[in-house]
Amino acid sequence: MWNIRMRASKKGKRQKAEDTKQDFHNTAGAQTDSEIHISGAEGIYSESEIPAALLNYTKRALAHTRGRPDKIVLTIEALGQKPLSLRSLPVATVKCISPSEAKQYITDLLQESGISSSAAKTALDLLKRKNTLRGAALVLAASGKRVEPDALRGVRVSRLGITSHAASALLKKMAGRRIDTQRITEALILATKVSSCKQVAAEICISDNPDYTTGYFASRRFGYVRIPHIKRAGSSRGGRVFFLKDDADVGAAVHYLEKTPVLISKTDKYLGELSLYELFDHYHK
Ligand code: WAQ
Ligand code: MG
């Protein structure tokens, strides 16, 4: 099996000026500060699926609403090991009408998941900050300490994908609802991989896209819980926080999240819209 990754970017003003000054110093590949990220995506494929996947990623990179890229990097990498095969988390949407209600729900979900209030505060403060990380912050569930090795970049979850069979099963479950199924599918794949890491207790995610105001909470116990109106429209603040157990081996967790290949091959229920209390009830809380 193969991991295909796509990253599209365009030069910022500063980078353009430097290129004309000293072309010979410009090595391809490394993302500089002045390179503006446009889109990225990845998946896991069998060899026969590679050409179609490349075509899809290329089209997607060229059609992104964030702008036109001047560089598209496609990486096709053989997986060194057979991917772990997982069932995606069950999905629910909680009825939520405002960011302040969302904050209350997140607080309740974190508390029910054994996350201390100081760890919850660290996470909520982080998600409100102006400078979003490219990856996720790691916060210890009891002490609230941040432990990601690179606090500016965060941890980037990678080597993950879904079989075409499971992807169409998910689409069927979500059909007929006015929701962004591609975005949800990709977030669900990531959340499923993250929750499968034994050292992770829970995750919170808020999109950095100013128009996308639905975020989620995820854990093995409560599944993937979509939270509408988690932020106000127009804000480009967002991010991800993974809560780790305090005795976690951070290096091993990071290695799993970044490097261990995981393929979603089965799907779970879509519970539809419900109140947080109905959700707790459903999971016998
Ligand atoms: N690994 C770790 N963190 C990441 C990754 C990754 N591969 N990709 C993005 N992030 C972090 C980074 O800090 C981003 O700023 C933040 O997550 C948000 O990323 O069911 O669109 O791609 O309707 O903006 C949730 C869908 C959508 C909710 C999430 O995230 C739903 C989304 P975005
Ligand atoms: Mg985004």
PDB file of N, CA and C and ligand atoms in Angstrom, residues 132-136 155-157 183-184 187 190 205-209 212 214-216 224 226 239-240 242, ligand 1:
ATOM      1  N   THR A 132      -2.369  30.165  14.897  1.00  0.00           N
ATOM      2  CA  THR A 132      -2.716  28.747  14.967  1.00  0.00           C
ATOM      3  C   THR A 132      -1.500  27.915  14.573  1.00  0.00           C
ATOM      4  N   LEU A 133      -1.367  26.753  15.199  1.00  0.00           N
ATOM      5  CA  LEU A 133      -0.283  25.838  14.848  1.00  0.00           C
ATOM      6  C   LEU A 133      -0.658  25.133  13.542  1.00  0.00           C
ATOM      7  N   ARG A 134       0.339  24.601  12.835  1.00  0.00           N
ATOM      8  CA  ARG A 134       0.055  23.776  11.654  1.00  0.00           C
ATOM      9  C   ARG A 134      -0.450  22.401  12.095  1.00  0.00           C
ATOM     10  N   GLY A 135      -0.048  21.996  13.278  1.00  0.00           N
ATOM     11  CA  GLY A 135      -0.455  20.695  13.798  1.00  0.00           C
ATOM     12  C   GLY A 135      -1.247  20.850  15.086  1.00  0.00           C
ATOM     13  N   ALA A 136      -1.206  19.800  15.914  1.00  0.00           N
ATOM     14  CA  ALA A 136      -1.994  19.811  17.148  1.00  0.00           C
ATOM     15  C   ALA A 136      -1.099  20.021  18.364  1.00  0.00           C
ATOM     16  N   VAL A 155       1.923  18.738  16.457  1.00  0.00           N
ATOM     17  CA  VAL A 155       2.095  17.391  15.916  1.00  0.00           C
ATOM     18  C   VAL A 155       1.169  17.213  14.718  1.00  0.00           C
ATOM     19  N   ARG A 156       1.744  16.842  13.574  1.00  0.00           N
ATOM     20  CA  ARG A 156       0.942  16.631  12.365  1.00  0.00           C
ATOM     21  C   ARG A 156       0.600  15.148  12.220  1.00  0.00           C
ATOM     22  N   VAL A 157      -0.685  14.836  12.305  1.00  0.00           N
ATOM     23  CA  VAL A 157      -1.121  13.452  12.123  1.00  0.00           C
ATOM     24  C   VAL A 157      -1.024  13.116  10.640  1.00  0.00           C
ATOM     25  N   ARG A 183     -15.264  17.314   4.061  1.00  0.00           N
ATOM     26  CA  ARG A 183     -14.564  17.842   5.229  1.00  0.00           C
ATOM     27  C   ARG A 183     -14.793  16.946   6.452  1.00  0.00           C
ATOM     28  N   ILE A 184     -16.045  16.527   6.620  1.00  0.00           N
ATOM     29  CA  ILE A 184     -16.359  15.692   7.788  1.00  0.00           C
ATOM     30  C   ILE A 184     -15.643  14.342   7.694  1.00  0.00           C
ATOM     31  N   ALA A 187     -12.020  14.806   8.597  1.00  0.00           N
ATOM     32  CA  ALA A 187     -11.843  15.044  10.029  1.00  0.00           C
ATOM     33  C   ALA A 187     -12.112  13.754  10.821  1.00  0.00           C
ATOM     34  N   LEU A 190      -9.132  11.436  10.679  1.00  0.00           N
ATOM     35  CA  LEU A 190      -8.074  11.903  11.586  1.00  0.00           C
ATOM     36  C   LEU A 190      -8.454  11.619  13.044  1.00  0.00           C
ATOM     37  N   CYS A 205     -11.326  19.960  18.239  1.00  0.00           N
ATOM     38  CA  CYS A 205     -10.902  20.576  16.978  1.00  0.00           C
ATOM     39  C   CYS A 205     -11.816  21.732  16.591  1.00  0.00           C
ATOM     40  N   ILE A 206     -11.184  22.826  16.202  1.00  0.00           N
ATOM     41  CA  ILE A 206     -11.901  23.964  15.623  1.00  0.00           C
ATOM     42  C   ILE A 206     -11.209  24.302  14.308  1.00  0.00           C
ATOM     43  N   SER A 207     -11.972  24.355  13.212  1.00  0.00           N
ATOM     44  CA  SER A 207     -11.376  24.675  11.913  1.00  0.00           C
ATOM     45  C   SER A 207     -10.796  26.080  11.932  1.00  0.00           C
ATOM     46  N   ASP A 208      -9.701  26.261  11.170  1.00  0.00           N
ATOM     47  CA  ASP A 208      -9.151  27.613  11.050  1.00  0.00           C
ATOM     48  C   ASP A 208      -9.795  28.345   9.873  1.00  0.00           C
ATOM     49  N   ASN A 209     -10.698  27.687   9.187  1.00  0.00           N
ATOM     50  CA  ASN A 209     -11.403  28.299   8.064  1.00  0.00           C
ATOM     51  C   ASN A 209     -12.459  29.279   8.599  1.00  0.00           C
ATOM     52  N   TYR A 212     -16.084  28.161   8.371  1.00  0.00           N
ATOM     53  CA  TYR A 212     -16.526  26.854   8.854  1.00  0.00           C
ATOM     54  C   TYR A 212     -16.610  26.855  10.376  1.00  0.00           C
ATOM     55  N   THR A 214     -18.387  24.724  12.462  1.00  0.00           N
ATOM     56  CA  THR A 214     -18.665  23.495  13.219  1.00  0.00           C
ATOM     57  C   THR A 214     -17.347  22.835  13.606  1.00  0.00           C
ATOM     58  N   GLY A 215     -17.174  22.560  14.878  1.00  0.00           N
ATOM     59  CA  GLY A 215     -15.977  21.866  15.339  1.00  0.00           C
ATOM     60  C   GLY A 215     -16.379  20.511  15.894  1.00  0.00           C
ATOM     61  N   TYR A 216     -15.458  19.846  16.564  1.00  0.00           N
ATOM     62  CA  TYR A 216     -15.844  18.578  17.175  1.00  0.00           C
ATOM     63  C   TYR A 216     -15.034  18.272  18.427  1.00  0.00           C
ATOM     64  N   TYR A 224     -17.314  10.649  17.780  1.00  0.00           N
ATOM     65  CA  TYR A 224     -17.042  11.930  17.109  1.00  0.00           C
ATOM     66  C   TYR A 224     -18.283  12.801  17.287  1.00  0.00           C
ATOM     67  N   ARG A 226     -19.972  16.251  16.766  1.00  0.00           N
ATOM     68  CA  ARG A 226     -19.926  17.522  16.024  1.00  0.00           C
ATOM     69  C   ARG A 226     -20.583  18.616  16.851  1.00  0.00           C
ATOM     70  N   GLY A 239      -7.755  25.294  15.628  1.00  0.00           N
ATOM     71  CA  GLY A 239      -6.646  24.429  15.981  1.00  0.00           C
ATOM     72  C   GLY A 239      -7.133  23.105  16.513  1.00  0.00           C
ATOM     73  N   ARG A 240      -6.162  22.286  16.930  1.00  0.00           N
ATOM     74  CA  ARG A 240      -6.495  20.985  17.505  1.00  0.00           C
ATOM     75  C   ARG A 240      -5.710  20.798  18.792  1.00  0.00           C
ATOM     76  N   PHE A 242      -4.875  17.540  21.502  1.00  0.00           N
ATOM     77  CA  PHE A 242      -5.008  16.136  21.910  1.00  0.00           C
ATOM     78  C   PHE A 242      -4.631  16.073  23.389  1.00  0.00           C
TER      79      PHE A 242
HETATM   80  N1  WAQ B   1      -2.571  16.911  12.241  1.00  0.00           N
HETATM   81  C1  WAQ B   1      -2.700  17.661  13.347  1.00  0.00           C
HETATM   82  N2  WAQ B   1      -3.341  18.824  13.385  1.00  0.00           N
HETATM   83  C2  WAQ B   1      -3.849  19.282  12.228  1.00  0.00           C
HETATM   84  C3  WAQ B   1      -3.762  18.561  11.017  1.00  0.00           C
HETATM   85  C4  WAQ B   1      -3.061  17.310  11.048  1.00  0.00           C
HETATM   86  N3  WAQ B   1      -2.910  16.564   9.982  1.00  0.00           N
HETATM   87  N4  WAQ B   1      -4.378  19.284  10.051  1.00  0.00           N
HETATM   88  C5  WAQ B   1      -4.830  20.395  10.637  1.00  0.00           C
HETATM   89  N5  WAQ B   1      -4.510  20.420  11.952  1.00  0.00           N
HETATM   90  C6  WAQ B   1      -4.833  21.441  12.955  1.00  0.00           C
HETATM   91  C7  WAQ B   1      -4.247  22.801  12.618  1.00  0.00           C
HETATM   92  O1  WAQ B   1      -3.938  23.438  13.832  1.00  0.00           O
HETATM   93  C8  WAQ B   1      -5.401  23.505  11.975  1.00  0.00           C
HETATM   94  O2  WAQ B   1      -5.355  24.894  12.203  1.00  0.00           O
HETATM   95  C9  WAQ B   1      -6.599  22.917  12.701  1.00  0.00           C
HETATM   96  O3  WAQ B   1      -6.244  21.583  12.986  1.00  0.00           O
HETATM   97  C10 WAQ B   1      -7.867  22.958  11.904  1.00  0.00           C
HETATM   98  O4  WAQ B   1      -7.632  22.361  10.650  1.00  0.00           O
HETATM   99  O5  WAQ B   1     -17.839  17.400  11.510  1.00  0.00           O
HETATM  100  O6  WAQ B   1     -11.477  21.798   8.697  1.00  0.00           O
HETATM  101  O7  WAQ B   1      -8.224  21.668   8.350  1.00  0.00           O
HETATM  102  O8  WAQ B   1     -18.396  19.306  10.584  1.00  0.00           O
HETATM  103  O9  WAQ B   1      -9.190  23.862   9.330  1.00  0.00           O
HETATM  104  C11 WAQ B   1     -14.017  19.682  11.406  1.00  0.00           C
HETATM  105  C12 WAQ B   1     -15.269  19.133  10.818  1.00  0.00           C
HETATM  106  C13 WAQ B   1     -13.273  20.397  10.339  1.00  0.00           C
HETATM  107  C14 WAQ B   1     -16.363  19.219  11.835  1.00  0.00           C
HETATM  108  C15 WAQ B   1     -11.912  20.645  10.790  1.00  0.00           C
HETATM  109  O10 WAQ B   1      -9.871  21.615  10.251  1.00  0.00           O
HETATM  110  C16 WAQ B   1     -17.614  18.598  11.265  1.00  0.00           C
HETATM  111  C17 WAQ B   1     -11.093  21.401   9.789  1.00  0.00           C
HETATM  112  P1  WAQ B   1      -8.728  22.432   9.528  1.00  0.00           P
END
